[in-house]
mmCIF file of N, CA and C in Angstrom:
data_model
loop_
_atom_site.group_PDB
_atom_site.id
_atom_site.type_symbol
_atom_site.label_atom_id
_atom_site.label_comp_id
_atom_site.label_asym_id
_atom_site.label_seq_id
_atom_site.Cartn_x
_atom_site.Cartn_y
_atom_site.Cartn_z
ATOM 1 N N UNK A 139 0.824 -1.196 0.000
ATOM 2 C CA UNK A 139 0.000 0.000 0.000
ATOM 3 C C UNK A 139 0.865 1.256 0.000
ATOM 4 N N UNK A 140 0.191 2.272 -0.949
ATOM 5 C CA UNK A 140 1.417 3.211 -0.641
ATOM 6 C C UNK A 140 0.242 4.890 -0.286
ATOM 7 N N UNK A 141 0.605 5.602 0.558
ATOM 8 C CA UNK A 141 -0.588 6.311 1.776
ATOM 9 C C UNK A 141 0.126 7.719 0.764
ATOM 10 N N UNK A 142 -0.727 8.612 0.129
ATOM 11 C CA UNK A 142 -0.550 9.416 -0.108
ATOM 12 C C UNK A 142 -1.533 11.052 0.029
ATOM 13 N N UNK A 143 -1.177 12.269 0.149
ATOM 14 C CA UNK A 143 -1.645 13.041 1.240
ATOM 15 C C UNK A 143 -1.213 14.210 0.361
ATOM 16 N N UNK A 144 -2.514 14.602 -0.290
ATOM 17 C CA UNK A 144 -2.126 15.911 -0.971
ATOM 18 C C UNK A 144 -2.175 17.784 -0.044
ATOM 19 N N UNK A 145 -1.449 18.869 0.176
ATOM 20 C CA UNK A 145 -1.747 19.793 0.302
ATOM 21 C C UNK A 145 -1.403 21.303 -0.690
ATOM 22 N N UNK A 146 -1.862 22.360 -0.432
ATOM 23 C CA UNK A 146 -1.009 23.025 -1.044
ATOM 24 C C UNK A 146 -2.542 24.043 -1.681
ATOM 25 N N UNK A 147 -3.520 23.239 -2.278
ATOM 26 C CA UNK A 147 -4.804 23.949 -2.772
ATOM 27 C C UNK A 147 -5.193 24.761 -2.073
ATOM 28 N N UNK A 148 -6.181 25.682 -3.122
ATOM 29 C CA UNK A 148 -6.804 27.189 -2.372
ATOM 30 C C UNK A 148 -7.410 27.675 -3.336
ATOM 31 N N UNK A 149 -7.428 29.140 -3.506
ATOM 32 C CA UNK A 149 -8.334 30.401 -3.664
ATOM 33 C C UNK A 149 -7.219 31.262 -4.341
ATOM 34 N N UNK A 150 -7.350 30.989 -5.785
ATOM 35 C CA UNK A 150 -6.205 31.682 -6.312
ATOM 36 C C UNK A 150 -6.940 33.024 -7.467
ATOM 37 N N UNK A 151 -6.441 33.690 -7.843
ATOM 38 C CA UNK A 151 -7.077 34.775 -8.919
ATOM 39 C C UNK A 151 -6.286 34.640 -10.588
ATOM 40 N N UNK A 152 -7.190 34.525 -11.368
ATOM 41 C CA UNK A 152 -6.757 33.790 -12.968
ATOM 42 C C UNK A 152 -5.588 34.431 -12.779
ATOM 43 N N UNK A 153 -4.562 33.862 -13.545
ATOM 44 C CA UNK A 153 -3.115 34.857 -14.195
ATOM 45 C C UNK A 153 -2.126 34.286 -12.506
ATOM 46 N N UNK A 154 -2.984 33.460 -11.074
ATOM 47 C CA UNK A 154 -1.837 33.312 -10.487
ATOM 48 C C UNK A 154 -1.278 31.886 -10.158
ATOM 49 N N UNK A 155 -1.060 31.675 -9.228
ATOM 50 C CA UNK A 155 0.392 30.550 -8.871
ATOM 51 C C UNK A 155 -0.327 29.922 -8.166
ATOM 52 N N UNK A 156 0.143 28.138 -8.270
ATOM 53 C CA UNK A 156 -0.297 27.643 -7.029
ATOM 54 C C UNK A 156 0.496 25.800 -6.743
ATOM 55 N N UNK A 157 1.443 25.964 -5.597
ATOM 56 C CA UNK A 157 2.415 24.684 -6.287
ATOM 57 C C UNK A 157 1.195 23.629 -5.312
ATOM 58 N N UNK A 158 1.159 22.114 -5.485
ATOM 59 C CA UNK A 158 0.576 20.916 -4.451
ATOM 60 C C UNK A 158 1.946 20.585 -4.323
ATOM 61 N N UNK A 159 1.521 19.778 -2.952
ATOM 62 C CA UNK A 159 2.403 19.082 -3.029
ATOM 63 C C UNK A 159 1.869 17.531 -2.518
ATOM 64 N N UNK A 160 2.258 16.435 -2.770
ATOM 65 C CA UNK A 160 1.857 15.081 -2.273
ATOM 66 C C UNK A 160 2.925 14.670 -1.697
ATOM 67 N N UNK A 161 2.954 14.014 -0.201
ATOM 68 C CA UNK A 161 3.562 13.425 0.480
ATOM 69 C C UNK A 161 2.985 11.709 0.954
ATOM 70 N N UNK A 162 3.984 11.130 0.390
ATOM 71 C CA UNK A 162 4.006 9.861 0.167
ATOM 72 C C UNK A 162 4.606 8.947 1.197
ATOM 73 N N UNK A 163 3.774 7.706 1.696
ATOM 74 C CA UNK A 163 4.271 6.636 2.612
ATOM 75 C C UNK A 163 3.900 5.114 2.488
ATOM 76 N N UNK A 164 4.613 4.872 3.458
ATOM 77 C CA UNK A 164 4.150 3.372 2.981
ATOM 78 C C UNK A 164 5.672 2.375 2.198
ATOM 79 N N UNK A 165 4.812 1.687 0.753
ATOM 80 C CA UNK A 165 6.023 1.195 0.291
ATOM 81 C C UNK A 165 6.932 2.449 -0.785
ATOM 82 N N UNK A 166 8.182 1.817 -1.026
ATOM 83 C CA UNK A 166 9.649 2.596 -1.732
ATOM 84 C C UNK A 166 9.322 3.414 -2.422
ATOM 85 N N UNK A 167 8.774 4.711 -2.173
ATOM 86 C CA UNK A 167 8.654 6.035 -3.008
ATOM 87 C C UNK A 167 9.020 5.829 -4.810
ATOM 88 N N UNK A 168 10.253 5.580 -4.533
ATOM 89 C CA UNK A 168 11.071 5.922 -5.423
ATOM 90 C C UNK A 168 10.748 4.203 -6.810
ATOM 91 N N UNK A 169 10.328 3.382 -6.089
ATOM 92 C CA UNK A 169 9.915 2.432 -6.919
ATOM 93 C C UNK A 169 8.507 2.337 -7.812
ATOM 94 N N UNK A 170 7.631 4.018 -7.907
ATOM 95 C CA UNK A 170 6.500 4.335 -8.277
ATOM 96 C C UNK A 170 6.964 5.700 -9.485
ATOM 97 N N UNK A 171 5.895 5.471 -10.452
ATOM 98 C CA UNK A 171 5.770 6.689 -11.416
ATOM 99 C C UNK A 171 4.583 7.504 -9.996
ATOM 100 N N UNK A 172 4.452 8.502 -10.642
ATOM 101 C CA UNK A 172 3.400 9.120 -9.797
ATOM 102 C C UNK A 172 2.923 10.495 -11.057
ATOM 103 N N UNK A 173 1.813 10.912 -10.501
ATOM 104 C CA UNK A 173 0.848 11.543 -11.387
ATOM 105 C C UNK A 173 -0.197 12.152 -10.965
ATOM 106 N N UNK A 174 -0.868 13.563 -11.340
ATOM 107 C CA UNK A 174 -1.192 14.530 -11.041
ATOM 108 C C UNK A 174 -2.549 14.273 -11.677
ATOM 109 N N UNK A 175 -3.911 14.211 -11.401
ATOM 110 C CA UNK A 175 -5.232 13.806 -12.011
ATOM 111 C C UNK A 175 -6.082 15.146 -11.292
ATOM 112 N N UNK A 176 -7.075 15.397 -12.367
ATOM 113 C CA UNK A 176 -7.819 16.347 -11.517
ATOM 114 C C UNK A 176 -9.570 16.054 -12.052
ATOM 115 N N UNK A 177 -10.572 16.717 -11.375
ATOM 116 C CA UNK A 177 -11.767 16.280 -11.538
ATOM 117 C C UNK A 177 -12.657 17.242 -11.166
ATOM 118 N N UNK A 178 -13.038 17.967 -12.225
ATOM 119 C CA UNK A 178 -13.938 19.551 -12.505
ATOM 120 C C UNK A 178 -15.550 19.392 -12.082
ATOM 121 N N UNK A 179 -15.810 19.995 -11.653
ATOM 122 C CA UNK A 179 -17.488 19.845 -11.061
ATOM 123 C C UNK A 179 -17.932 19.453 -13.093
ATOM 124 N N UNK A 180 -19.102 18.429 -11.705
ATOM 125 C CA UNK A 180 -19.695 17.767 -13.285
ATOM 126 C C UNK A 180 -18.733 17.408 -14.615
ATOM 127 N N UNK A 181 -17.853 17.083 -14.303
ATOM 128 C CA UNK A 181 -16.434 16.304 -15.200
ATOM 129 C C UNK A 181 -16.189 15.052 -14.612
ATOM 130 N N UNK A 182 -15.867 13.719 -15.574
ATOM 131 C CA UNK A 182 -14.983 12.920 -15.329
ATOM 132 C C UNK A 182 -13.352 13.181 -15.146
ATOM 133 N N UNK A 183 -12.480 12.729 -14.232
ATOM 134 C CA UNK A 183 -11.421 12.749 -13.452
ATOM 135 C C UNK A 183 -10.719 12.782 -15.051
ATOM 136 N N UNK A 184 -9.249 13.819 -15.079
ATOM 137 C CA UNK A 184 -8.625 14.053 -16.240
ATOM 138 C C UNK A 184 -7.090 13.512 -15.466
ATOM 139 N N UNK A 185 -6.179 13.185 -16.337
ATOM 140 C CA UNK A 185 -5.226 13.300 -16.505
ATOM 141 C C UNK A 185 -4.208 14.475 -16.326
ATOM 142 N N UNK A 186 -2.909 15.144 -15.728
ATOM 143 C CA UNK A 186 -2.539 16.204 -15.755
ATOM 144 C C UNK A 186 -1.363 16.171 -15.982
ATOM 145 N N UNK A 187 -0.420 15.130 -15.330
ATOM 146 C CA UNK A 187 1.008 15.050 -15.124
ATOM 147 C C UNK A 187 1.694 14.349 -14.569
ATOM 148 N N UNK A 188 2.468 13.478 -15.697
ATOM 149 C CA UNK A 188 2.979 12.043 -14.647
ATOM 150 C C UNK A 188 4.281 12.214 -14.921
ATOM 151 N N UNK A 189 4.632 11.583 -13.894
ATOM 152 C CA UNK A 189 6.542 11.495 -14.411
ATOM 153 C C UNK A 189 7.065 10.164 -13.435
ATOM 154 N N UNK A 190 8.201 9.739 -14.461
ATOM 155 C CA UNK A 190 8.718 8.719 -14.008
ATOM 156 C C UNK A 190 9.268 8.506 -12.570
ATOM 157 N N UNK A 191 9.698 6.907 -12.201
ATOM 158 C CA UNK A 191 10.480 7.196 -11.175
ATOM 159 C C UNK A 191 11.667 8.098 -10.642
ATOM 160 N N UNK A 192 12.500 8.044 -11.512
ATOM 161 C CA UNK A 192 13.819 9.143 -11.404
ATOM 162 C C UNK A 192 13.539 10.287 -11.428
ATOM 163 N N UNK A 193 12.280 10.748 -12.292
ATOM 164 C CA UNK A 193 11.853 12.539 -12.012
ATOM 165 C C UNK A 193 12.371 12.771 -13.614
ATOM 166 N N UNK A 194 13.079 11.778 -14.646
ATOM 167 C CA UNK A 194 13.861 11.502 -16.008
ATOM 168 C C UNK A 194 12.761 11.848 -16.881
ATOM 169 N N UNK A 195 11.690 11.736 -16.739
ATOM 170 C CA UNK A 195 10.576 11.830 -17.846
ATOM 171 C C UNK A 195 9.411 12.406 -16.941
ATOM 172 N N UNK A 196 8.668 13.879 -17.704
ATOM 173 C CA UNK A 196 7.831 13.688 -17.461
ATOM 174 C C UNK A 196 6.745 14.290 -18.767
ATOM 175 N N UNK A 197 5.495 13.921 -18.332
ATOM 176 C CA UNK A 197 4.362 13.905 -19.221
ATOM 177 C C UNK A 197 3.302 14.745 -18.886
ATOM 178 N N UNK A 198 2.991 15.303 -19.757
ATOM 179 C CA UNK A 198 1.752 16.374 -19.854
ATOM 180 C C UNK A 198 0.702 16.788 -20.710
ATOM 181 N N UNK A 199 -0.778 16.646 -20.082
ATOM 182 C CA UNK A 199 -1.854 17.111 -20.643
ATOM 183 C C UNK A 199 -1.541 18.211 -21.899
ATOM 184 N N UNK A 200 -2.416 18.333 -23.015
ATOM 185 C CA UNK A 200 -2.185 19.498 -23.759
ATOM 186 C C UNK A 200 -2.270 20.495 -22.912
ATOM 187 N N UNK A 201 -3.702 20.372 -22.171
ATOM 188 C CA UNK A 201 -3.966 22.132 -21.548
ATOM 189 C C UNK A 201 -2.904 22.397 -20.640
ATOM 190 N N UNK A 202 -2.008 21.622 -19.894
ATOM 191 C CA UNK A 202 -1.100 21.467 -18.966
ATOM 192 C C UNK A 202 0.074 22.225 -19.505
ATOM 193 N N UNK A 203 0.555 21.641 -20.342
ATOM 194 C CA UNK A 203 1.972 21.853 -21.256
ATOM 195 C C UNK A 203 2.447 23.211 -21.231
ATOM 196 N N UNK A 204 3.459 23.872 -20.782
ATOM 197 C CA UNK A 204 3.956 25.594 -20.476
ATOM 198 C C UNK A 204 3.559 26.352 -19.409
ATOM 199 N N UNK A 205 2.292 25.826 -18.645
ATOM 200 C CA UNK A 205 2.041 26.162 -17.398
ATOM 201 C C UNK A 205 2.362 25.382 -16.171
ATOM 202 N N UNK A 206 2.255 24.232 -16.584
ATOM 203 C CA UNK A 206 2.618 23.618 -15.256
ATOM 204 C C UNK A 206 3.802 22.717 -15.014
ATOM 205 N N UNK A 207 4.143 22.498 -13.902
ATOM 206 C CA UNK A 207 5.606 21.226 -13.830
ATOM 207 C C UNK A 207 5.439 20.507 -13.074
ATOM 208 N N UNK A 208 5.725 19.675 -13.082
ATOM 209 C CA UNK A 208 5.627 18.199 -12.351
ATOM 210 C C UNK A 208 7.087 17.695 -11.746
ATOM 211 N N UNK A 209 7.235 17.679 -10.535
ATOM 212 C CA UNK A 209 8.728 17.012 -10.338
ATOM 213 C C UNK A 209 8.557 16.294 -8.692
ATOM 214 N N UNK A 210 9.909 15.606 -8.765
ATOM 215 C CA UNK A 210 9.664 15.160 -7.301
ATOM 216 C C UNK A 210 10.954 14.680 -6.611
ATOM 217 N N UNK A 211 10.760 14.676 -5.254
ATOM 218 C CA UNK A 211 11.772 14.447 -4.577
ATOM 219 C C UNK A 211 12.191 12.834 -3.790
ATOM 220 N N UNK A 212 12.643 12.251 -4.384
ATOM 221 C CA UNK A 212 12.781 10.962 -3.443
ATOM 222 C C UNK A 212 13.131 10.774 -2.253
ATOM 223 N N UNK A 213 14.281 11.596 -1.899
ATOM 224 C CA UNK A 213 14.566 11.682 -0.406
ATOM 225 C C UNK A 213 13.369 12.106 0.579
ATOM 226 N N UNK A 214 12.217 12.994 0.019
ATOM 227 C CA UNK A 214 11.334 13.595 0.508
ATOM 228 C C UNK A 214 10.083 12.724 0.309
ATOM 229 N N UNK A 215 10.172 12.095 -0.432
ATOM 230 C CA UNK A 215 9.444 10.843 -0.686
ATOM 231 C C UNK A 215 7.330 12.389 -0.867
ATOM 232 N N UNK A 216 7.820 12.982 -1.959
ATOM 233 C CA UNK A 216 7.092 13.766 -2.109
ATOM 234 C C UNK A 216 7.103 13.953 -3.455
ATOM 235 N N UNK A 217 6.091 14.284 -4.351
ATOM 236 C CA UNK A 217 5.635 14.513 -5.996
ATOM 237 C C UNK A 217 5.426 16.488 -5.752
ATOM 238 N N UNK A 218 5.560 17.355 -6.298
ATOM 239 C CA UNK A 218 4.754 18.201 -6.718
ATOM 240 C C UNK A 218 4.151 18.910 -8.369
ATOM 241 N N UNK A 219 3.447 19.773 -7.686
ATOM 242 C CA UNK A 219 3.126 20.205 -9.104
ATOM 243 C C UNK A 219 2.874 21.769 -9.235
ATOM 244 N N UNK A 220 3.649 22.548 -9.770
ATOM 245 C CA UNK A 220 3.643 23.830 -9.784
ATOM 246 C C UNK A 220 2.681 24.252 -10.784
ATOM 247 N N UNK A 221 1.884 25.214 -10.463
ATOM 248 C CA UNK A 221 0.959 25.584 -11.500
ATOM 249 C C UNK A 221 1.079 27.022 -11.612
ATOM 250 N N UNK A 222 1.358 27.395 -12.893
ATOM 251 C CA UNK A 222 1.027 28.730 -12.956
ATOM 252 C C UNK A 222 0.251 29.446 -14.151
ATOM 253 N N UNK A 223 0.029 30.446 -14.392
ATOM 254 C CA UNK A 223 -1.080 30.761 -15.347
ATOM 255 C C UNK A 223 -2.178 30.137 -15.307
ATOM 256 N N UNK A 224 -2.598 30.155 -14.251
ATOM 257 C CA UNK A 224 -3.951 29.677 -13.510
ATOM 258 C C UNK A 224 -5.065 30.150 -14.336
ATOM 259 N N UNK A 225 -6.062 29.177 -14.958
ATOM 260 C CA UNK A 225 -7.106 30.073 -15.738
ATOM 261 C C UNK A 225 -8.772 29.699 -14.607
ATOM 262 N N UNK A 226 -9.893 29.772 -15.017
ATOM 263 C CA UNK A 226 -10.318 29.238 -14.094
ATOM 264 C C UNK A 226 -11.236 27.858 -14.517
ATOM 265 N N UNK A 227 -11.141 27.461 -15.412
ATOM 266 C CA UNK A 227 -10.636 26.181 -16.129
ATOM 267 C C UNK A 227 -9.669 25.182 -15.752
ATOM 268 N N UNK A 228 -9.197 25.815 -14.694
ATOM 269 C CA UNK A 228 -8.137 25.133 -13.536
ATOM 270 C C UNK A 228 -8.622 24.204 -12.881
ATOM 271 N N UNK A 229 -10.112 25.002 -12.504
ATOM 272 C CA UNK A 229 -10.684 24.699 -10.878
ATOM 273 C C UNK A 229 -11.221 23.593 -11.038
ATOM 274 N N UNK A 230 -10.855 22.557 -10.592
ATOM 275 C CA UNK A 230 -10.881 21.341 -9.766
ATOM 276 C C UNK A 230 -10.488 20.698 -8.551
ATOM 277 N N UNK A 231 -10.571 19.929 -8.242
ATOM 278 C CA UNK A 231 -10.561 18.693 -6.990
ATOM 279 C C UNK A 231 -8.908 18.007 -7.612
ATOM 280 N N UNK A 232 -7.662 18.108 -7.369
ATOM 281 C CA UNK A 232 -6.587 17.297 -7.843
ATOM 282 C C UNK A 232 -6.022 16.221 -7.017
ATOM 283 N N UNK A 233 -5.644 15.096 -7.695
ATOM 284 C CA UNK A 233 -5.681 14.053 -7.042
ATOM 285 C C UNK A 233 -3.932 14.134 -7.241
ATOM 286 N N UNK A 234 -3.564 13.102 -5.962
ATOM 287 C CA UNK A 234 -1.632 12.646 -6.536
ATOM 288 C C UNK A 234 -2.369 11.476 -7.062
ATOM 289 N N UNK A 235 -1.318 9.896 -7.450
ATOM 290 C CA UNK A 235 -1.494 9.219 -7.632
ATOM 291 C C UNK A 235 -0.046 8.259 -7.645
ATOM 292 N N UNK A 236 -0.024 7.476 -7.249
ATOM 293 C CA UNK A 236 1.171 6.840 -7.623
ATOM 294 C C UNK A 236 0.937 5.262 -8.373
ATOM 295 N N UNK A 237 1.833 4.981 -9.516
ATOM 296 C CA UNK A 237 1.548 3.785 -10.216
ATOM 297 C C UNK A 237 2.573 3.215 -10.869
ATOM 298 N N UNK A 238 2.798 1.959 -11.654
ATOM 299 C CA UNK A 238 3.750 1.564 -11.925
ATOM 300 C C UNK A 238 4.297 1.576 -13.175
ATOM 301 N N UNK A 239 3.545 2.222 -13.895
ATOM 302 C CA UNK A 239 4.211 3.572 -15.167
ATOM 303 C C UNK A 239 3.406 4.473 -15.196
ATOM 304 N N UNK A 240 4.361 5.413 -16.060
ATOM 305 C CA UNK A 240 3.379 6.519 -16.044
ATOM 306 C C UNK A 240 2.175 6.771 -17.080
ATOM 307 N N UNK A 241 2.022 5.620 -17.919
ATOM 308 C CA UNK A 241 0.389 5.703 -18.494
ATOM 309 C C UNK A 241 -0.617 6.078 -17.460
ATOM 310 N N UNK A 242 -1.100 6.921 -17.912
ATOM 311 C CA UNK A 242 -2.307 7.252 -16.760
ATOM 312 C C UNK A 242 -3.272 6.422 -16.941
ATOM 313 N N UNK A 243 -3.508 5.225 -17.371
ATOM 314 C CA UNK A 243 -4.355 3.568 -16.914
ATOM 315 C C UNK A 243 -4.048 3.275 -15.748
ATOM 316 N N UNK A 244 -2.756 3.399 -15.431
ATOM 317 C CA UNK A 244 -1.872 2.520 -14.573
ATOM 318 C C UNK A 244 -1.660 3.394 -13.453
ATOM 319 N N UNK A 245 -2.273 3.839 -12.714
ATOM 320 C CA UNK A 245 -2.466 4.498 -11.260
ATOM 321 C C UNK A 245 -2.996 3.922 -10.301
ATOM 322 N N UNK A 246 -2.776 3.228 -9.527
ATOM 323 C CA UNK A 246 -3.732 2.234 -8.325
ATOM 324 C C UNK A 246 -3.793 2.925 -7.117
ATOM 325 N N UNK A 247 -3.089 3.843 -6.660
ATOM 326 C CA UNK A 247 -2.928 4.506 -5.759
ATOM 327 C C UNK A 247 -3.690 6.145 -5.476
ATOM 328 N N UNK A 248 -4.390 6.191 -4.764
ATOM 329 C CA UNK A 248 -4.992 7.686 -5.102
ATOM 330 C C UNK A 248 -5.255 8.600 -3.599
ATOM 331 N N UNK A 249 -4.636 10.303 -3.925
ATOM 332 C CA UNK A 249 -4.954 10.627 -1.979
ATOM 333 C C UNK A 249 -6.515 10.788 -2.389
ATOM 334 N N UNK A 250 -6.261 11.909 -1.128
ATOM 335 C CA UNK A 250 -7.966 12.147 -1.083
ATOM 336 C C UNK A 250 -8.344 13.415 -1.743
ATOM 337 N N UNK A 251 -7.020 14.066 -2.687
ATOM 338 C CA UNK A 251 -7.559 15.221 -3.569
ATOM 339 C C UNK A 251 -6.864 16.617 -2.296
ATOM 340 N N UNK A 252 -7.161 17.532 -3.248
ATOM 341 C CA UNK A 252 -7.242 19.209 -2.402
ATOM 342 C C UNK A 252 -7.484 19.836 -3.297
ATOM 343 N N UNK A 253 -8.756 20.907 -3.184
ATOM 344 C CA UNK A 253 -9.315 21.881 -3.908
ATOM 345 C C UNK A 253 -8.469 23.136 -4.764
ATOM 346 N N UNK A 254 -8.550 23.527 -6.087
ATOM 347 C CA UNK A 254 -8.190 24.484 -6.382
ATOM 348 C C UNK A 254 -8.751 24.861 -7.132
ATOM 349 N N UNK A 255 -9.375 26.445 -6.661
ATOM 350 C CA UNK A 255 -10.065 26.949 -6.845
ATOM 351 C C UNK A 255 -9.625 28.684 -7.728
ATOM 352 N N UNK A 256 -9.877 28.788 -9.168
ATOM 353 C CA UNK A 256 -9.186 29.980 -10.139
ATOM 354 C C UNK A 256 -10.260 30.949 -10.090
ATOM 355 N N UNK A 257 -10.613 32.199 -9.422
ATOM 356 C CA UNK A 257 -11.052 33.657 -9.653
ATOM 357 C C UNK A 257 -10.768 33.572 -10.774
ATOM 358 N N UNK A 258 -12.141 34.287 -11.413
ATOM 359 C CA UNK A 258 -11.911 35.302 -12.865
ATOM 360 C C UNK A 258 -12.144 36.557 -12.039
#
């Protein structure tokens, strides 16, 4: 089992910043892809940003791509995800995820989300 624990969401205004971060326990951090999913009122759960174990590859949504980054720390046994150019097309519920590639099929692991919420 691997226990993961997103924070970092809020109340941001379009045009700003907002990093998560997921903190990860359980089994070997570092033996998981992990990945960034989010889920818009009245939307099925999307895809956002996965990256490999080493932090060597990572992958991104179209709408994602130039705004946001995905990286992570193994020693910290933590994923984040920096977001910026916040539109409010943002605003969703974002999940971490950790899995054993980074196809976003392949996620078995999921926290319990944290809100972020984009002002126009």
């Amino acid at each position: 089992q691997v226990q993961l624990v997103e924070s970092g969401g809020g109340l941001v205004q379009a045009g700003g910043s907002l990093r998560l971060s997921c903190a990860a326990s359980g089994r070997t951090f570092s033996n998981f892809a992990m990945g960034w999913f989010r889920r818009a009122p009245g939307k099925e759960r999307e895809f956002v940003a996965t990256i490999d174990w080493s932090g060597g590859s990572t992958y991104y949504a179209d709408d994602a791509k130039g705004r946001f980054t995905i990286s992570r720390d193994n020693a910290k046994n933590t994923v984040y995800l920096q977001m910026n150019s916040l539109k409010p097309d943002d605003t969703a519920v974002y999940y971490c995820a950790a899995g054993i590639t980074t196809a976003p099929g392949a996620f078995g692991f999921w926290g319990q989300g944290t809100q972020v919420t984009v002002s126009s």
